[in-house]
Amino acid sequence: MTISSDFTALIDYYPHWVDYRRWYARVPGVQVAVRHNGELGASFARGTADLGTGAELRTDHLFRIASHSKSVASVLVLQLVEQGRLRLDDTVSAHLPELDGTRLADRTLGELLSHSGGVIRDSEDGDFWQGTKAFPGRDELVAIARADSSAVIDRNEHFKYSNIGFGLLGMVIEAVTGETFADRVRTVIAEPLGLHDLGGEYEQARSADYAGGHTSLATARHRDTIDHVDTHALAAATGCYATAADLTAFFDALMPGDERLLRTASTRMQKRRLWEAREGERWYGLGLFLDKIGDTELFGHTGGYPGHITCTLADADEHRVVSVFTNCLDGPATAIARGWYLLQNLARKADHALAGDDAHRFTGRFGREWGLTDVVRLDGRLFAVDPAADDPADDAVPLEVIDSTTLRIAGGRGGNSYGEKMRYTFGADDTVQSVRGESGMSMVPFATPSD
């Protein structure tokens, strides 16, 4: 397999950027996997799995991947469609007769998969998300679906995200197959792909394998741990677990031309833009978010479970998948996953001079009171990047080598020190001692602190 230079450079820098982003946001732990052309190009974990025990986070810790479960459920439904056991225009009541005569009876499976059914998001009492009550079981979910409040708007009126709708899809899958949602995930997805660490619901027997969940700093000065719970009848909406490595393998199987899980026609159907979720940036298909970062088209999903926030973004053109897991309610998983593609696009759009083979001597993380600067080599060119920024490419500055101790600031928006020099002082061992950079201010090498 040929690895492109931009991928190699990003693999070198991305873990360091992620490590600082984790520390800067005071996130307990981050688990990341990057897959390229079907192969695991990077898999790493930083920080703490559980603040209560102080255990170090590992790449084999399990995370609750929450609404990624909708992508899994979409595959299960489309497999049954391919087998002739379901149709996307089937009404939900055709498979769940308990809903006959209700406002949701005529909602179709396709409408539920695309959040087109106008179904209530989480019921009128969603405190199961806050741990004060259990997630709804089958009988309670049926009661929610039978209530007049279950249909908030007309079908196909507006993009209307609904966990209840996907819970009903899980019940349809179980009715048609005679298997639980979790068993179905294991038998037709996890086992065929050889994934030991992807499952459809919390497994008490593996409780020691899960990373702890933690509360947010938005409402307190410290984080508390959150116990994992069974999501019961909402498993198809939010119950799945995985490692980042196994989740990238699942999304890799949805790449064009890969028919291990679905025929090509089905994966194309999944990725059709049915609803615009954020103008010009995000759409929804069948169990998949469809994003655009610059010119890069992406598919994937996000997930928010009590204590775990996760995100996966996949690039079909480059055959790359990035999954980022965080173990707190304010974890910046989406910003970190987007960071990969923002940095990738930064390097590809650059038009300044290539740096020589010795440019690595200038690279590193440097800072003082005003913040940090990462001097990084991406796809053969040097950039100054702010590692604290959600968008590391937004204010990135191109750099050019002048001589063995000097760089030139070769671009930017004009508010920086455009055209000026960055002067390095090296020690006897040729390591950087200091850098005089933006505004002529000196910086010294910076190592991300331990927690």
Tab-separated table of C-alpha atoms in Angstrom:
chain	number	residue	atom	x	y	z
A	1	MET	CA	0.000	0.000	0.000
A	2	THR	CA	1.355	3.417	-0.962
A	3	ILE	CA	1.126	6.040	1.786
A	4	SER	CA	0.925	9.613	0.502
A	5	SER	CA	3.246	12.237	1.930
A	6	ASP	CA	0.397	14.328	3.348
A	7	PHE	CA	-0.910	11.322	5.281
A	8	THR	CA	2.525	10.509	6.706
A	9	ALA	CA	3.099	14.110	7.796
A	10	LEU	CA	-0.325	14.325	9.428
A	11	ILE	CA	0.168	11.045	11.256
A	12	ASP	CA	3.378	12.485	12.696
A	13	TYR	CA	1.795	15.739	13.867
A	14	TYR	CA	-1.850	14.891	14.625
A	15	PRO	CA	-1.261	12.965	17.904
A	16	HIS	CA	0.723	15.914	19.294
A	17	TRP	CA	-2.026	18.331	18.286
A	18	VAL	CA	-4.673	16.071	19.846
A	19	ASP	CA	-2.686	15.727	23.073
A	20	TYR	CA	-2.529	19.480	23.503
A	21	ARG	CA	-6.198	19.931	22.575
A	22	ARG	CA	-7.105	17.388	25.255
A	23	TRP	CA	-5.024	19.164	27.899
A	24	TYR	CA	-6.177	22.641	26.837
A	25	ALA	CA	-9.851	21.623	27.156
A	26	ARG	CA	-9.079	19.746	30.418
A	27	VAL	CA	-10.636	16.605	28.965
A	28	PRO	CA	-9.852	13.476	31.015
A	29	GLY	CA	-9.113	11.238	28.027
A	30	VAL	CA	-9.143	11.052	24.238
A	31	GLN	CA	-8.991	7.894	22.124
A	32	VAL	CA	-8.320	8.270	18.389
A	33	ALA	CA	-8.001	6.013	15.354
A	34	VAL	CA	-7.196	6.932	11.761
A	35	ARG	CA	-7.701	4.376	8.995
A	36	HIS	CA	-6.350	4.773	5.438
A	37	ASN	CA	-7.105	2.436	2.533
A	38	GLY	CA	-8.512	-0.069	4.992
A	39	GLU	CA	-5.388	-0.149	7.158
A	40	LEU	CA	-5.084	1.307	10.653
A	41	GLY	CA	-2.646	4.184	10.156
A	42	ALA	CA	-2.801	5.428	13.738
A	43	SER	CA	-4.416	4.349	16.984
A	44	PHE	CA	-3.589	6.191	20.186
A	45	ALA	CA	-5.022	7.242	23.520
A	46	ARG	CA	-4.101	10.159	25.752
A	47	GLY	CA	-5.037	10.985	29.314
A	48	THR	CA	-7.102	9.230	31.947
A	49	ALA	CA	-9.784	6.580	31.603
A	50	ASP	CA	-11.404	7.255	34.975
A	51	LEU	CA	-10.697	10.218	37.232
A	52	GLY	CA	-11.891	8.202	40.207
A	53	THR	CA	-9.248	5.506	39.802
A	54	GLY	CA	-6.621	7.455	37.881
A	55	ALA	CA	-6.318	4.612	35.361
A	56	GLU	CA	-4.545	5.550	32.140
A	57	LEU	CA	-6.695	5.514	29.019
A	58	ARG	CA	-5.780	2.771	26.519
A	59	THR	CA	-6.653	2.131	22.898
A	60	ASP	CA	-8.623	-0.971	23.923
A	61	HIS	CA	-10.940	0.835	26.353
A	62	LEU	CA	-14.555	0.656	25.202
A	63	PHE	CA	-16.655	3.802	24.718
A	64	ARG	CA	-20.396	4.229	24.388
A	65	ILE	CA	-20.693	5.600	20.845
A	66	ALA	CA	-24.285	6.784	21.271
A	67	SER	CA	-25.827	8.059	18.025
A	68	HIS	CA	-23.266	6.231	15.916
A	69	SER	CA	-25.765	3.462	16.701
A	70	LYS	CA	-28.029	5.037	14.080
A	71	SER	CA	-25.456	4.277	11.373
A	72	VAL	CA	-25.303	0.700	12.646
A	73	ALA	CA	-29.102	0.455	12.664
A	74	SER	CA	-29.213	1.835	9.122
A	75	VAL	CA	-26.989	-1.013	7.948
A	76	LEU	CA	-29.208	-3.587	9.672
A	77	VAL	CA	-32.355	-2.160	8.053
A	78	LEU	CA	-30.795	-1.932	4.591
A	79	GLN	CA	-29.509	-5.502	4.840
A	80	LEU	CA	-33.087	-6.628	5.477
A	81	VAL	CA	-34.255	-4.521	2.538
A	82	GLU	CA	-31.694	-6.241	0.310
A	83	GLN	CA	-32.983	-9.597	1.535
A	84	GLY	CA	-36.572	-8.653	0.684
A	85	ARG	CA	-37.659	-8.845	4.315
A	86	LEU	CA	-38.324	-5.092	4.602
A	87	ARG	CA	-39.103	-2.186	2.288
A	88	LEU	CA	-38.207	1.427	3.030
A	89	ASP	CA	-41.795	2.426	2.242
A	90	ASP	CA	-43.179	-0.063	4.777
A	91	THR	CA	-45.157	1.703	7.479
A	92	VAL	CA	-43.941	1.236	11.019
A	93	SER	CA	-47.339	-0.201	12.043
A	94	ALA	CA	-46.977	-2.954	9.425
A	95	HIS	CA	-44.302	-4.459	11.690
A	96	LEU	CA	-45.408	-3.027	15.040
A	97	PRO	CA	-49.210	-3.582	15.158
A	98	GLU	CA	-49.294	-1.931	18.591
A	99	LEU	CA	-49.079	1.366	16.709
A	100	ASP	CA	-52.188	0.786	14.550
A	101	GLY	CA	-54.471	3.805	14.720
A	102	THR	CA	-51.815	6.111	16.200
A	103	ARG	CA	-50.349	9.296	14.732
A	104	LEU	CA	-47.142	7.425	13.866
A	105	ALA	CA	-48.813	4.419	12.246
A	106	ASP	CA	-48.219	5.593	8.670
A	107	ARG	CA	-44.622	6.788	9.158
A	108	THR	CA	-42.353	4.763	6.876
A	109	LEU	CA	-39.088	3.086	7.724
A	110	GLY	CA	-37.312	5.362	5.261
A	111	GLU	CA	-38.748	8.413	7.006
A	112	LEU	CA	-37.550	7.170	10.383
A	113	LEU	CA	-34.064	6.437	8.995
A	114	SER	CA	-33.765	9.962	7.584
A	115	HIS	CA	-35.403	11.809	10.507
A	116	SER	CA	-38.239	12.777	8.185
A	117	GLY	CA	-41.103	11.377	10.257
A	118	GLY	CA	-41.735	14.416	12.475
A	119	VAL	CA	-41.320	12.171	15.533
A	120	ILE	CA	-40.668	13.593	19.003
A	121	ARG	CA	-36.976	13.580	19.835
A	122	ASP	CA	-36.809	11.875	23.248
A	123	SER	CA	-40.381	11.938	24.658
A	124	GLU	CA	-41.829	14.559	26.977
A	125	ASP	CA	-39.730	13.217	29.861
A	126	GLY	CA	-36.158	12.680	28.684
A	127	ASP	CA	-34.490	12.648	32.075
A	128	PHE	CA	-33.057	9.218	31.318
A	129	TRP	CA	-30.285	11.275	29.672
A	130	GLN	CA	-29.510	12.733	33.108
A	131	GLY	CA	-29.536	9.498	35.082
A	132	THR	CA	-32.614	10.250	37.171
A	133	LYS	CA	-34.629	7.485	35.518
A	134	ALA	CA	-33.977	4.428	33.360
A	135	PHE	CA	-33.987	4.515	29.566
A	136	PRO	CA	-37.380	3.360	28.255
A	137	GLY	CA	-38.041	-0.326	27.851
A	138	ARG	CA	-40.169	-1.766	25.071
A	139	ASP	CA	-43.527	-1.139	26.765
A	140	GLU	CA	-42.617	2.440	27.641
A	141	LEU	CA	-41.369	3.117	24.107
A	142	VAL	CA	-44.650	1.809	22.697
A	143	ALA	CA	-46.520	4.093	25.101
A	144	ILE	CA	-44.450	7.084	23.978
A	145	ALA	CA	-45.138	6.225	20.330
A	146	ARG	CA	-48.871	5.798	20.944
A	147	ALA	CA	-49.248	9.178	22.659
A	148	ASP	CA	-50.632	12.157	20.711
A	149	SER	CA	-47.394	14.032	21.497
A	150	SER	CA	-45.331	11.496	19.515
A	151	ALA	CA	-45.892	13.319	16.199
A	152	VAL	CA	-44.569	16.853	16.605
A	153	ILE	CA	-44.814	17.963	12.963
A	154	ASP	CA	-46.067	16.463	9.720
A	155	ARG	CA	-43.953	13.849	7.973
A	156	ASN	CA	-41.404	15.232	5.487
A	157	GLU	CA	-42.019	18.794	6.698
A	158	HIS	CA	-38.585	19.392	8.234
A	159	PHE	CA	-35.438	17.598	9.382
A	160	LYS	CA	-36.530	16.406	12.835
A	161	TYR	CA	-33.924	14.378	14.698
A	162	SER	CA	-35.517	11.607	16.742
A	163	ASN	CA	-34.117	8.978	19.064
A	164	ILE	CA	-37.634	7.648	19.503
A	165	GLY	CA	-37.872	7.049	15.746
A	166	PHE	CA	-34.693	4.979	15.760
A	167	GLY	CA	-35.876	3.120	18.837
A	168	LEU	CA	-38.903	2.070	16.786
A	169	LEU	CA	-36.584	0.937	13.982
A	170	GLY	CA	-34.773	-1.235	16.519
A	171	MET	CA	-38.085	-2.826	17.446
A	172	VAL	CA	-38.841	-3.451	13.754
A	173	ILE	CA	-35.448	-5.152	13.305
A	174	GLU	CA	-36.176	-7.372	16.284
A	175	ALA	CA	-39.695	-8.191	15.073
A	176	VAL	CA	-38.475	-9.235	11.625
A	177	THR	CA	-35.367	-11.183	12.667
A	178	GLY	CA	-36.361	-12.606	16.032
A	179	GLU	CA	-33.006	-11.404	17.401
A	180	THR	CA	-32.286	-8.609	19.823
A	181	PHE	CA	-30.674	-5.512	18.343
A	182	ALA	CA	-27.422	-6.333	20.152
A	183	ASP	CA	-27.403	-9.928	18.888
A	184	ARG	CA	-28.081	-8.754	15.354
A	185	VAL	CA	-25.162	-6.308	15.518
A	186	ARG	CA	-22.913	-9.135	16.640
A	187	THR	CA	-23.999	-11.737	14.083
A	188	VAL	CA	-24.229	-9.680	10.876
A	189	ILE	CA	-21.804	-6.797	11.475
A	190	ALA	CA	-19.209	-7.399	14.187
A	191	GLU	CA	-18.436	-11.054	13.502
A	192	PRO	CA	-18.287	-10.789	9.683
A	193	LEU	CA	-15.892	-7.828	10.010
A	194	GLY	CA	-13.853	-9.555	12.730
A	195	LEU	CA	-14.564	-6.816	15.267
A	196	HIS	CA	-14.338	-7.947	18.883
A	197	ASP	CA	-14.903	-4.440	20.261
A	198	LEU	CA	-18.079	-3.321	18.488
A	199	GLY	CA	-21.393	-4.176	20.119
A	200	GLY	CA	-25.021	-3.111	20.273
A	201	GLU	CA	-25.572	-2.549	23.975
A	202	TYR	CA	-23.735	-2.233	27.290
A	203	GLU	CA	-22.296	-5.568	28.405
A	204	GLN	CA	-22.085	-5.888	32.166
A	205	ALA	CA	-19.622	-8.774	31.821
A	206	ARG	CA	-17.161	-6.365	30.214
A	207	SER	CA	-17.737	-3.508	32.671
A	208	ALA	CA	-14.028	-3.279	33.482
A	209	ASP	CA	-13.237	-2.687	29.802
A	210	TYR	CA	-15.195	0.583	29.515
A	211	ALA	CA	-13.646	4.011	29.919
A	212	GLY	CA	-15.343	5.965	32.677
A	213	GLY	CA	-17.734	8.748	31.771
A	214	HIS	CA	-17.511	12.196	33.330
A	215	THR	CA	-19.662	15.266	33.793
A	216	SER	CA	-19.051	18.653	32.174
A	217	LEU	CA	-17.160	21.655	33.541
A	218	ALA	CA	-19.943	23.900	32.252
A	219	THR	CA	-21.789	23.706	35.563
A	220	ALA	CA	-19.102	22.794	38.101
A	221	ARG	CA	-15.438	23.281	38.964
A	222	HIS	CA	-14.718	19.558	38.916
A	223	ARG	CA	-15.889	16.472	37.086
A	224	ASP	CA	-17.831	13.583	38.590
A	225	THR	CA	-17.928	10.091	37.144
A	226	ILE	CA	-21.111	8.798	35.502
A	227	ASP	CA	-22.091	5.134	35.653
A	228	HIS	CA	-22.819	3.296	32.416
A	229	VAL	CA	-26.401	2.111	31.978
A	230	ASP	CA	-28.391	-0.056	29.604
A	231	THR	CA	-30.274	1.942	26.959
A	232	HIS	CA	-32.957	-0.759	26.642
A	233	ALA	CA	-35.404	-0.049	23.799
A	234	LEU	CA	-33.307	2.902	22.541
A	235	ALA	CA	-30.290	0.733	21.742
A	236	ALA	CA	-30.709	1.315	17.990
A	237	ALA	CA	-30.597	5.052	18.666
A	238	THR	CA	-27.815	5.263	21.228
A	239	GLY	CA	-26.771	1.927	22.772
A	240	CYS	CA	-23.706	0.768	20.821
A	241	TYR	CA	-20.140	0.586	22.126
A	242	ALA	CA	-16.792	0.357	20.346
A	243	THR	CA	-13.159	1.261	20.371
A	244	ALA	CA	-12.087	3.979	17.959
A	245	ALA	CA	-10.144	1.391	15.951
A	246	ASP	CA	-13.173	-0.893	15.518
A	247	LEU	CA	-15.481	1.996	14.671
A	248	THR	CA	-13.174	3.155	11.874
A	249	ALA	CA	-13.271	-0.416	10.550
A	250	PHE	CA	-17.083	-0.341	10.532
A	251	PHE	CA	-17.215	2.939	8.585
A	252	ASP	CA	-14.454	1.718	6.299
A	253	ALA	CA	-16.830	-1.088	5.268
A	254	LEU	CA	-19.262	1.590	4.006
A	255	MET	CA	-16.757	2.935	1.470
A	256	PRO	CA	-17.797	2.855	-2.219
A	257	GLY	CA	-17.280	-0.554	-3.747
A	258	ASP	CA	-16.935	-2.369	-0.420
A	259	GLU	CA	-19.764	-4.899	-0.237
A	260	ARG	CA	-18.907	-6.737	2.960
A	261	LEU	CA	-21.958	-5.265	4.707
A	262	LEU	CA	-24.104	-3.703	1.987
A	263	ARG	CA	-24.309	-3.652	-1.779
A	264	THR	CA	-22.937	-0.556	-3.463
A	265	ALA	CA	-26.444	0.641	-4.337
A	266	SER	CA	-27.364	0.598	-0.652
A	267	THR	CA	-24.313	2.536	0.530
A	268	ARG	CA	-25.007	5.093	-2.186
A	269	MET	CA	-28.564	5.384	-0.905
A	270	GLN	CA	-27.268	5.941	2.639
A	271	LYS	CA	-25.180	8.892	1.457
A	272	ARG	CA	-27.845	10.754	-0.536
A	273	ARG	CA	-28.399	14.239	0.866
A	274	LEU	CA	-32.017	14.108	1.998
A	275	TRP	CA	-32.040	16.983	4.495
A	276	GLU	CA	-29.844	20.018	5.073
A	277	ALA	CA	-28.958	20.049	8.756
A	278	ARG	CA	-26.588	23.051	8.647
A	279	GLU	CA	-26.571	25.377	5.676
A	280	GLY	CA	-23.820	24.494	3.224
A	281	GLU	CA	-21.967	22.328	5.750
A	282	ARG	CA	-24.034	19.364	6.929
A	283	TRP	CA	-26.763	17.129	5.545
A	284	TYR	CA	-28.425	13.868	6.594
A	285	GLY	CA	-28.953	10.711	4.593
A	286	LEU	CA	-30.057	7.332	5.955
A	287	GLY	CA	-28.441	7.034	9.372
A	288	LEU	CA	-25.464	9.141	8.279
A	289	PHE	CA	-24.447	12.766	8.598
A	290	LEU	CA	-22.905	14.120	5.410
A	291	ASP	CA	-20.412	16.924	6.047
A	292	LYS	CA	-18.317	19.228	3.917
A	293	ILE	CA	-15.027	20.748	5.070
A	294	GLY	CA	-13.622	22.931	2.334
A	295	ASP	CA	-13.818	20.798	-0.791
A	296	THR	CA	-13.738	17.535	1.160
A	297	GLU	CA	-16.999	15.550	1.231
A	298	LEU	CA	-17.378	13.438	4.373
A	299	PHE	CA	-19.811	10.935	5.855
A	300	GLY	CA	-20.106	9.684	9.416
A	301	HIS	CA	-21.893	10.446	12.647
A	302	THR	CA	-21.530	11.964	16.088
A	303	GLY	CA	-22.554	10.561	19.438
A	304	GLY	CA	-23.483	11.977	22.825
A	305	TYR	CA	-23.967	9.496	25.679
A	306	PRO	CA	-23.922	10.440	29.379
A	307	GLY	CA	-20.178	10.877	29.939
A	308	HIS	CA	-18.936	10.101	26.411
A	309	ILE	CA	-18.867	12.371	23.321
A	310	THR	CA	-17.695	10.826	20.038
A	311	CYS	CA	-17.343	11.663	16.339
A	312	THR	CA	-16.439	9.830	13.134
A	313	LEU	CA	-15.704	11.471	9.777
A	314	ALA	CA	-14.913	9.437	6.658
A	315	ASP	CA	-13.551	10.640	3.315
A	316	ALA	CA	-14.602	8.303	0.503
A	317	ASP	CA	-12.366	9.957	-2.116
A	318	GLU	CA	-9.201	9.459	-0.066
A	319	HIS	CA	-10.481	6.294	1.656
A	320	ARG	CA	-9.783	7.685	5.124
A	321	VAL	CA	-11.725	7.414	8.380
A	322	VAL	CA	-11.093	9.330	11.615
A	323	SER	CA	-12.826	8.423	14.891
A	324	VAL	CA	-12.369	10.510	18.037
A	325	PHE	CA	-13.727	9.495	21.444
A	326	THR	CA	-13.759	11.692	24.567
A	327	ASN	CA	-14.887	10.660	28.037
A	328	CYS	CA	-16.699	13.756	29.301
A	329	LEU	CA	-19.919	15.540	28.425
A	330	ASP	CA	-18.102	18.600	27.061
A	331	GLY	CA	-15.535	16.606	25.103
A	332	PRO	CA	-14.533	18.329	21.818
A	333	ALA	CA	-14.672	15.136	19.757
A	334	THR	CA	-16.092	16.821	16.663
A	335	ALA	CA	-13.552	19.661	16.717
A	336	ILE	CA	-10.701	17.164	17.045
A	337	ALA	CA	-12.003	14.946	14.235
A	338	ARG	CA	-12.531	17.974	11.996
A	339	GLY	CA	-8.994	19.059	12.824
A	340	TRP	CA	-7.572	16.178	10.806
A	341	TYR	CA	-9.332	17.312	7.637
A	342	LEU	CA	-8.691	21.008	8.253
A	343	LEU	CA	-4.963	20.334	8.525
A	344	GLN	CA	-5.098	18.065	5.487
A	345	ASN	CA	-6.777	20.790	3.425
A	346	LEU	CA	-4.321	23.396	4.697
A	347	ALA	CA	-1.389	21.430	3.319
A	348	ARG	CA	-3.074	20.733	-0.008
A	349	LYS	CA	-3.962	24.350	-0.702
A	350	ALA	CA	-0.536	25.703	0.132
A	351	ASP	CA	1.334	27.338	-2.709
A	352	HIS	CA	4.497	28.532	-0.950
A	353	ALA	CA	7.921	26.953	-1.361
A	354	LEU	CA	8.644	23.384	-0.331
A	355	ALA	CA	10.878	23.085	2.704
A	356	GLY	CA	14.086	21.111	2.381
A	357	ASP	CA	14.846	17.776	3.991
A	358	ASP	CA	16.487	19.539	6.946
A	359	ALA	CA	13.354	21.563	7.734
A	360	HIS	CA	12.535	19.219	10.605
A	361	ARG	CA	15.126	21.065	12.715
A	362	PHE	CA	12.741	24.046	12.874
A	363	THR	CA	9.670	22.055	13.911
A	364	GLY	CA	8.297	21.898	17.426
A	365	ARG	CA	5.963	23.571	19.889
A	366	PHE	CA	7.069	26.934	21.238
A	367	GLY	CA	5.446	29.498	23.483
A	368	ARG	CA	5.400	32.092	26.210
A	369	GLU	CA	2.698	34.108	27.987
A	370	TRP	CA	0.813	34.994	24.799
A	371	GLY	CA	0.252	31.377	23.826
A	372	LEU	CA	1.753	28.673	21.690
A	373	THR	CA	2.941	28.200	18.148
A	374	ASP	CA	3.451	24.833	16.481
A	375	VAL	CA	5.948	24.898	13.658
A	376	VAL	CA	4.937	21.850	11.657
A	377	ARG	CA	5.900	20.305	8.324
A	378	LEU	CA	2.855	19.208	6.316
A	379	ASP	CA	3.193	17.706	2.857
A	380	GLY	CA	6.658	19.176	2.429
A	381	ARG	CA	5.827	22.718	3.564
A	382	LEU	CA	6.275	24.528	6.865
A	383	PHE	CA	3.456	26.227	8.755
A	384	ALA	CA	3.001	28.044	12.047
A	385	VAL	CA	-0.170	26.680	13.655
A	386	ASP	CA	-2.019	27.671	16.830
A	387	PRO	CA	-2.704	24.352	18.608
A	388	ALA	CA	-5.340	25.960	20.840
A	389	ALA	CA	-7.598	26.876	17.907
A	390	ASP	CA	-10.633	24.746	17.071
A	391	ASP	CA	-9.738	25.358	13.434
A	392	PRO	CA	-5.960	24.898	13.270
A	393	ALA	CA	-5.919	26.000	9.625
A	394	ASP	CA	-7.842	29.241	10.049
A	395	ASP	CA	-4.901	31.437	11.112
A	396	ALA	CA	-2.102	29.101	10.067
A	397	VAL	CA	0.874	30.970	8.630
A	398	PRO	CA	3.096	29.630	5.837
A	399	LEU	CA	6.838	29.695	6.539
A	400	GLU	CA	9.837	29.556	4.235
A	401	VAL	CA	13.422	28.596	5.064
A	402	ILE	CA	15.921	31.429	4.663
A	403	ASP	CA	18.997	29.774	6.127
A	404	SER	CA	19.980	27.286	8.823
A	405	THR	CA	18.653	29.497	11.647
A	406	THR	CA	15.981	31.639	10.011
A	407	LEU	CA	12.463	31.300	8.652
A	408	ARG	CA	10.382	33.917	6.854
A	409	ILE	CA	6.691	34.462	7.572
A	410	ALA	CA	5.472	34.056	4.004
A	411	GLY	CA	1.748	34.670	4.332
A	412	GLY	CA	-1.211	35.254	6.586
A	413	ARG	CA	-3.956	37.822	6.788
A	414	GLY	CA	-1.776	40.885	7.205
A	415	GLY	CA	-2.483	41.370	10.893
A	416	ASN	CA	0.438	39.147	11.749
A	417	SER	CA	4.131	39.784	11.147
A	418	TYR	CA	3.917	39.122	7.432
A	419	GLY	CA	7.281	39.226	5.676
A	420	GLU	CA	9.256	39.275	8.915
A	421	LYS	CA	11.749	36.690	10.176
A	422	MET	CA	11.566	33.925	12.760
A	423	ARG	CA	15.066	33.532	14.204
A	424	TYR	CA	16.144	30.344	15.973
A	425	THR	CA	18.843	29.785	18.564
A	426	PHE	CA	20.184	26.230	18.642
A	427	GLY	CA	22.212	24.546	21.361
A	428	ALA	CA	25.408	22.569	20.949
A	429	ASP	CA	23.362	19.412	20.342
A	430	ASP	CA	21.427	21.222	17.579
A	431	THR	CA	18.183	21.334	19.572
A	432	VAL	CA	16.137	24.517	19.640
A	433	GLN	CA	16.817	26.737	22.646
A	434	SER	CA	14.577	29.651	21.695
A	435	VAL	CA	12.709	31.238	18.797
A	436	ARG	CA	12.036	34.914	18.183
A	437	GLY	CA	8.795	34.966	16.240
A	438	GLU	CA	5.591	36.998	15.879
A	439	SER	CA	6.003	40.632	16.966
A	440	GLY	CA	9.661	39.893	17.677
A	441	MET	CA	8.717	38.071	20.897
A	442	SER	CA	10.861	35.209	22.122
A	443	MET	CA	9.468	31.718	22.681
A	444	VAL	CA	10.926	28.568	24.186
A	445	PRO	CA	10.148	24.876	23.588
A	446	PHE	CA	6.934	23.787	25.297
A	447	ALA	CA	5.955	20.311	26.428
A	448	THR	CA	2.290	19.564	27.091
A	449	PRO	CA	1.960	19.301	30.892
A	450	SER	CA	0.823	16.131	32.553
A	451	ASP	CA	-2.585	16.314	34.249
